[in-house]
Short mmCIF file of C-alpha atoms and ligand atoms in Angstrom, two decimals:
data_model
loop_
_atom_site.label_atom_id
_atom_site.label_comp_id
_atom_site.label_asym_id
_atom_site.label_seq_id
_atom_site.Cartn_x
_atom_site.Cartn_y
_atom_site.Cartn_z
CA MET A 65 -15.76 67.09 -8.02
CA ARG A 66 -17.77 63.97 -7.80
CA TYR A 67 -21.50 63.31 -8.20
CA ASP A 68 -23.45 60.10 -7.51
CA LEU A 69 -26.18 59.15 -9.91
CA GLU A 70 -28.73 56.39 -9.58
CA ILE A 71 -29.80 54.96 -12.81
CA THR A 72 -31.98 52.16 -13.99
CA LEU A 73 -30.87 48.84 -15.79
CA GLU A 74 -32.69 50.13 -18.90
CA GLU A 75 -30.72 53.44 -19.01
CA ALA A 76 -27.57 51.74 -18.37
CA ALA A 77 -28.09 49.06 -21.08
CA LEU A 78 -29.44 51.20 -23.92
CA GLY A 79 -27.60 54.54 -22.78
CA CYS A 80 -29.66 57.59 -22.20
CA GLU A 81 -29.33 61.44 -21.61
CA LYS A 82 -29.69 62.75 -17.92
CA GLU A 83 -29.82 66.26 -16.74
CA ILE A 84 -28.50 66.54 -13.10
CA SER A 85 -28.68 69.39 -10.75
CA VAL A 86 -25.27 69.99 -9.11
CA LYS A 87 -24.70 72.44 -6.39
CA LYS A 88 -20.85 73.84 -6.90
CA LEU A 89 -18.63 76.97 -7.13
CA ASP A 90 -19.29 78.43 -10.56
CA ARG A 91 -18.12 81.48 -12.11
CA CYS A 92 -19.45 84.61 -10.50
CA GLU A 93 -21.80 86.24 -13.07
CA THR A 94 -21.28 89.87 -11.44
CA CYS A 95 -17.62 90.07 -12.07
CA GLU A 96 -17.41 87.56 -14.88
CA GLY A 97 -14.87 85.58 -12.85
CA SER A 98 -12.38 88.26 -12.52
CA GLY A 99 -13.07 88.94 -8.94
CA ALA A 100 -12.81 92.62 -9.59
CA GLU A 101 -15.66 95.06 -9.00
CA HIS A 102 -16.89 96.53 -12.05
CA GLY A 103 -14.54 99.35 -13.33
CA SER A 104 -11.93 98.61 -10.85
CA GLN A 105 -8.57 97.46 -11.92
CA MET A 106 -5.96 94.86 -11.09
CA ARG A 107 -2.67 96.03 -9.85
CA THR A 108 0.65 94.12 -9.59
CA CYS A 109 1.22 92.86 -6.39
CA SER A 110 3.90 94.81 -4.66
CA THR A 111 4.97 91.80 -2.56
CA CYS A 112 6.19 89.61 -5.08
CA GLY A 113 6.27 92.13 -8.08
CA GLY A 114 3.86 89.96 -10.13
CA ARG A 115 5.75 86.85 -9.90
CA GLY A 116 3.46 85.22 -7.52
CA GLN A 117 6.34 83.80 -5.39
CA VAL A 118 8.67 85.14 -3.04
CA LEU A 119 12.01 84.15 -1.93
CA MET A 120 12.54 83.17 1.78
CA ALA A 121 15.98 83.13 3.46
CA ARG A 122 16.80 79.77 4.93
CA GLY A 123 20.22 79.98 6.10
CA ILE A 124 22.51 80.09 3.12
CA PHE A 125 19.49 78.80 0.94
CA SER A 126 16.61 80.77 -0.43
CA ILE A 127 13.45 78.89 -1.07
CA ALA A 128 10.50 80.04 -3.50
CA GLN A 129 7.10 80.08 -1.84
CA THR A 130 3.71 81.03 -3.06
CA CYS A 131 3.41 84.78 -2.23
CA PRO A 132 1.34 85.32 0.89
CA ASN A 133 -0.11 88.58 -0.31
CA CYS A 134 -1.62 87.68 -3.62
CA LYS A 135 -1.70 83.88 -3.02
CA GLY A 136 0.21 83.09 -6.15
CA VAL A 137 -1.81 85.29 -8.66
CA GLY A 138 0.68 88.17 -8.95
CA ARG A 139 -2.10 90.69 -9.15
CA ILE A 140 -4.05 92.28 -6.35
CA LEU A 141 -7.63 93.65 -6.81
CA GLU A 142 -8.16 97.13 -6.18
CA ARG A 143 -11.79 96.46 -5.09
CA PRO A 144 -12.99 93.09 -4.92
CA CYS A 145 -16.35 92.04 -6.17
CA LYS A 146 -18.95 92.20 -3.58
CA SER A 147 -20.93 89.15 -4.66
CA CYS A 148 -17.98 86.72 -4.52
CA ARG A 149 -15.65 88.71 -2.21
CA GLY A 150 -13.01 88.63 -4.87
CA GLU A 151 -13.07 84.96 -5.23
CA GLY A 152 -14.46 85.09 -8.74
CA ARG A 153 -16.90 82.25 -8.05
CA GLN A 154 -19.92 81.49 -6.13
CA GLU A 155 -21.97 78.54 -5.13
CA ARG A 156 -24.91 77.97 -7.59
CA THR A 157 -27.11 75.00 -8.66
CA SER A 158 -26.33 74.40 -12.05
CA LYS A 159 -28.09 71.79 -14.50
CA ILE A 160 -25.76 69.88 -16.48
CA LYS A 161 -26.61 67.31 -19.31
CA LEU A 162 -24.79 64.03 -19.41
CA ARG A 163 -24.76 61.54 -22.00
CA ILE A 164 -24.57 57.90 -20.52
CA PRO A 165 -23.31 55.50 -23.05
CA ALA A 166 -24.93 52.18 -23.48
CA GLY A 167 -23.53 49.39 -21.58
CA VAL A 168 -22.27 51.22 -18.52
CA ASP A 169 -22.40 49.30 -15.13
CA GLY A 170 -22.78 50.34 -11.62
CA GLY A 171 -19.34 51.50 -10.46
CA SER A 172 -18.51 52.97 -13.79
CA ARG A 173 -17.21 56.69 -13.49
CA LEU A 174 -18.11 59.23 -16.18
CA ARG A 175 -16.09 62.49 -16.72
CA SER A 176 -17.63 65.54 -17.46
CA SER A 177 -14.79 67.64 -18.60
CA GLY A 178 -14.88 71.46 -17.65
CA ASN A 179 -18.08 70.72 -15.37
CA GLY A 180 -16.38 70.91 -12.21
CA GLU A 181 -15.95 73.80 -9.89
CA ALA A 182 -14.94 76.98 -11.34
CA GLY A 183 -11.15 78.33 -10.62
CA ILE A 184 -10.38 81.06 -8.65
CA ARG A 185 -10.50 84.46 -10.25
CA GLY A 186 -11.14 83.00 -13.77
CA GLY A 187 -8.82 80.12 -13.44
CA PRO A 188 -9.77 76.87 -15.41
CA PRO A 189 -12.62 74.73 -14.31
CA GLY A 190 -12.07 71.12 -13.07
CA ASP A 191 -13.93 68.26 -13.98
CA LEU A 192 -17.16 66.78 -12.83
CA TYR A 193 -16.81 62.91 -12.10
CA VAL A 194 -20.19 61.18 -12.09
CA MET A 195 -20.23 57.88 -10.11
CA LEU A 196 -22.81 55.52 -11.58
CA HIS A 197 -25.13 53.21 -9.29
CA LEU A 198 -27.55 50.84 -10.65
CA LYS A 199 -30.99 50.44 -9.24
CA ALA A 200 -32.14 46.83 -8.68
CA HIS A 201 -34.44 45.64 -11.38
CA GLU A 202 -37.74 43.77 -10.54
CA ILE A 203 -37.10 41.09 -13.37
CA PHE A 204 -33.45 41.08 -14.55
CA GLN A 205 -30.27 40.46 -12.58
CA ARG A 206 -27.06 41.69 -14.30
CA ASP A 207 -23.77 39.72 -14.71
CA GLY A 208 -21.33 41.90 -16.55
CA ASP A 209 -22.73 42.07 -20.14
CA ASP A 210 -25.22 39.06 -19.39
CA LEU A 211 -28.57 39.35 -17.98
CA LEU A 212 -30.37 36.61 -15.89
CA CYS A 213 -34.01 36.13 -15.22
CA GLU A 214 -36.22 33.56 -13.59
CA VAL A 215 -39.51 32.68 -15.50
CA PRO A 216 -42.21 30.46 -14.00
CA VAL A 217 -43.41 27.70 -16.10
CA SER A 218 -46.44 25.19 -15.28
CA PHE A 219 -45.48 21.76 -14.61
CA VAL A 220 -47.41 20.85 -17.65
CA GLN A 221 -45.35 22.87 -19.90
CA ALA A 222 -42.16 21.47 -18.18
CA THR A 223 -43.42 18.12 -18.74
CA LEU A 224 -44.73 18.18 -22.03
CA GLY A 225 -42.22 20.86 -23.49
CA ALA A 226 -43.56 24.27 -24.59
CA GLU A 227 -42.91 27.38 -26.32
CA ILE A 228 -42.82 30.32 -23.74
CA GLU A 229 -42.56 33.81 -23.84
CA VAL A 230 -39.87 35.56 -21.88
CA PRO A 231 -39.00 39.26 -21.12
CA THR A 232 -36.12 41.04 -22.59
CA LEU A 233 -34.97 44.84 -22.33
CA GLU A 234 -36.54 45.37 -25.64
CA GLY A 235 -39.71 43.56 -25.50
CA ARG A 236 -40.35 39.93 -25.56
CA ALA A 237 -38.85 36.91 -26.93
CA MET A 238 -40.03 33.23 -27.57
CA ILE A 239 -37.94 30.24 -26.36
CA LYS A 240 -38.71 26.49 -26.66
CA ILE A 241 -38.21 24.45 -23.57
CA PRO A 242 -37.95 20.61 -24.27
CA ALA A 243 -40.18 17.88 -22.56
CA GLY A 244 -39.01 16.75 -19.24
CA THR A 245 -37.52 20.20 -18.23
CA GLN A 246 -36.54 20.41 -14.88
CA SER A 247 -36.77 23.33 -12.38
CA HIS A 248 -33.92 25.69 -12.50
CA SER A 249 -32.54 24.39 -15.88
CA THR A 250 -31.16 27.51 -17.76
CA PHE A 251 -31.70 28.62 -21.49
CA ARG A 252 -29.56 31.08 -23.21
CA VAL A 253 -31.03 33.62 -25.43
CA LYS A 254 -28.29 34.98 -27.33
CA GLY A 255 -27.68 38.69 -27.97
CA LYS A 256 -30.43 39.76 -25.55
CA GLY A 257 -28.22 40.89 -22.82
CA VAL A 258 -26.56 44.29 -22.39
CA LYS A 259 -24.54 46.09 -25.28
CA LYS A 260 -20.76 45.68 -24.71
CA LEU A 261 -19.39 49.07 -23.72
CA GLN A 262 -15.81 48.46 -25.02
CA ASP A 263 -16.46 45.94 -27.79
CA HIS A 264 -19.27 45.31 -30.60
CA GLY A 265 -21.96 43.01 -29.76
CA GLN A 266 -24.36 42.35 -26.97
CA GLY A 267 -24.26 39.85 -23.97
CA ASP A 268 -26.81 37.17 -23.54
CA LEU A 269 -30.03 36.69 -21.45
CA HIS A 270 -30.06 33.49 -19.49
CA VAL A 271 -33.52 32.36 -18.57
CA ARG A 272 -33.81 30.05 -15.55
CA VAL A 273 -37.14 28.38 -15.61
CA GLN A 274 -38.92 27.95 -12.27
CA VAL A 275 -41.49 24.93 -12.25
CA GLU A 276 -44.51 26.15 -10.44
CA VAL A 277 -46.44 23.57 -8.38
CA PRO A 278 -50.10 24.16 -8.80
CA THR A 279 -52.13 25.33 -5.84
CA ARG A 280 -55.57 25.73 -4.74
CA LEU A 281 -56.76 22.82 -7.20
CA ASN A 282 -60.73 22.14 -7.17
CA HIS A 283 -62.12 18.70 -6.79
CA GLU A 284 -62.10 17.73 -10.47
CA GLN A 285 -58.52 18.89 -11.08
CA LYS A 286 -57.41 16.75 -7.97
CA ALA A 287 -59.22 13.95 -9.24
CA LYS A 288 -57.48 14.07 -12.64
CA LEU A 289 -53.90 14.30 -10.89
CA GLN A 290 -54.86 11.30 -8.79
CA GLU A 291 -55.82 9.46 -11.83
CA PHE A 292 -52.76 10.31 -13.46
CA ALA A 293 -50.46 9.52 -10.41
CA ALA A 294 -52.11 6.04 -10.63
CA LEU A 295 -50.82 5.51 -14.08
CA CYS A 296 -47.30 6.49 -13.21
CA ASP A 297 -44.50 3.87 -12.26
CA GLU A 298 -41.21 4.90 -11.12
CA ASP A 299 -39.53 5.13 -14.53
CA VAL A 300 -41.58 8.25 -14.98
CA ASN A 301 -39.60 10.02 -12.29
CA PRO A 302 -35.81 8.88 -12.93
CA ILE A 303 -34.58 11.27 -10.42
CA SER A 304 -36.62 9.95 -7.71
CA LYS A 305 -35.87 6.45 -8.58
CA SER A 306 -32.05 6.97 -8.48
CA PHE A 307 -32.41 8.90 -5.23
CA PHE A 308 -34.50 6.36 -3.46
CA GLU A 309 -31.81 3.52 -4.74
CA LYS A 310 -29.14 5.37 -3.07
CA ALA A 311 -31.09 6.22 0.22
CA LYS A 312 -32.18 2.56 0.63
CA SER A 313 -29.49 1.55 3.11
CA LEU A 314 -30.31 4.45 5.06
CA PHE A 315 -34.08 3.64 5.41
CA ARG A 316 -33.47 0.17 6.89
ZN1 ZN B 171 -17.78 88.23 -8.44
ZN1 ZN B 172 2.21 88.78 -4.62
#
């Protein structure tokens, strides 16, 4: 039996316990799975003599087939249980506790042994397979055991270098970005990714900085920037310098 479960990135990364409600065929409580009404007996199936199989003649061969009378059980109910009509199981919603190990990913399948549907007339229960799906996270994207997040920095921080605060699944971490950091540069924070499921250790967090261009400047702020721009020559912006050198022929 299959059940689909959506979990958050935190739950997948750190592991958790979940209680799910599953509607499935469970052991009948009235007859305790036997399928027989209280006090009534089971008797041996007269068609197959209790073997559960009958031999059918096919020309010179005889082929063993499941007994049509007892459906292979070998015994017949004298009076079937009224709650389950002799099936020994009934549809019920049961609560099942699941332990989700740290490091699982979307698409992982967990097996909850014996928590599938009950067998007919007290037969062994099947297993429940839980398919995990990961909810999208507001901050982090997951790539295997690694996490990726984009962190905005001001253009002054990117220009002068700074120590910036970055989020992790277990609180905050500080990273240093050097002077002259360009937008979309990526920095690795070791061991701040997701715990490895099969192995020891933890993945990494990759922080991609996004340089934010200031908006809604007041008069004084604008004046300062213009003053700053007047002090700049092309050596301050080497990427622009090299670009315009290459584009020179196209501008003619
Ligand atoms: Zn029953
Ligand atoms: Zn039979």
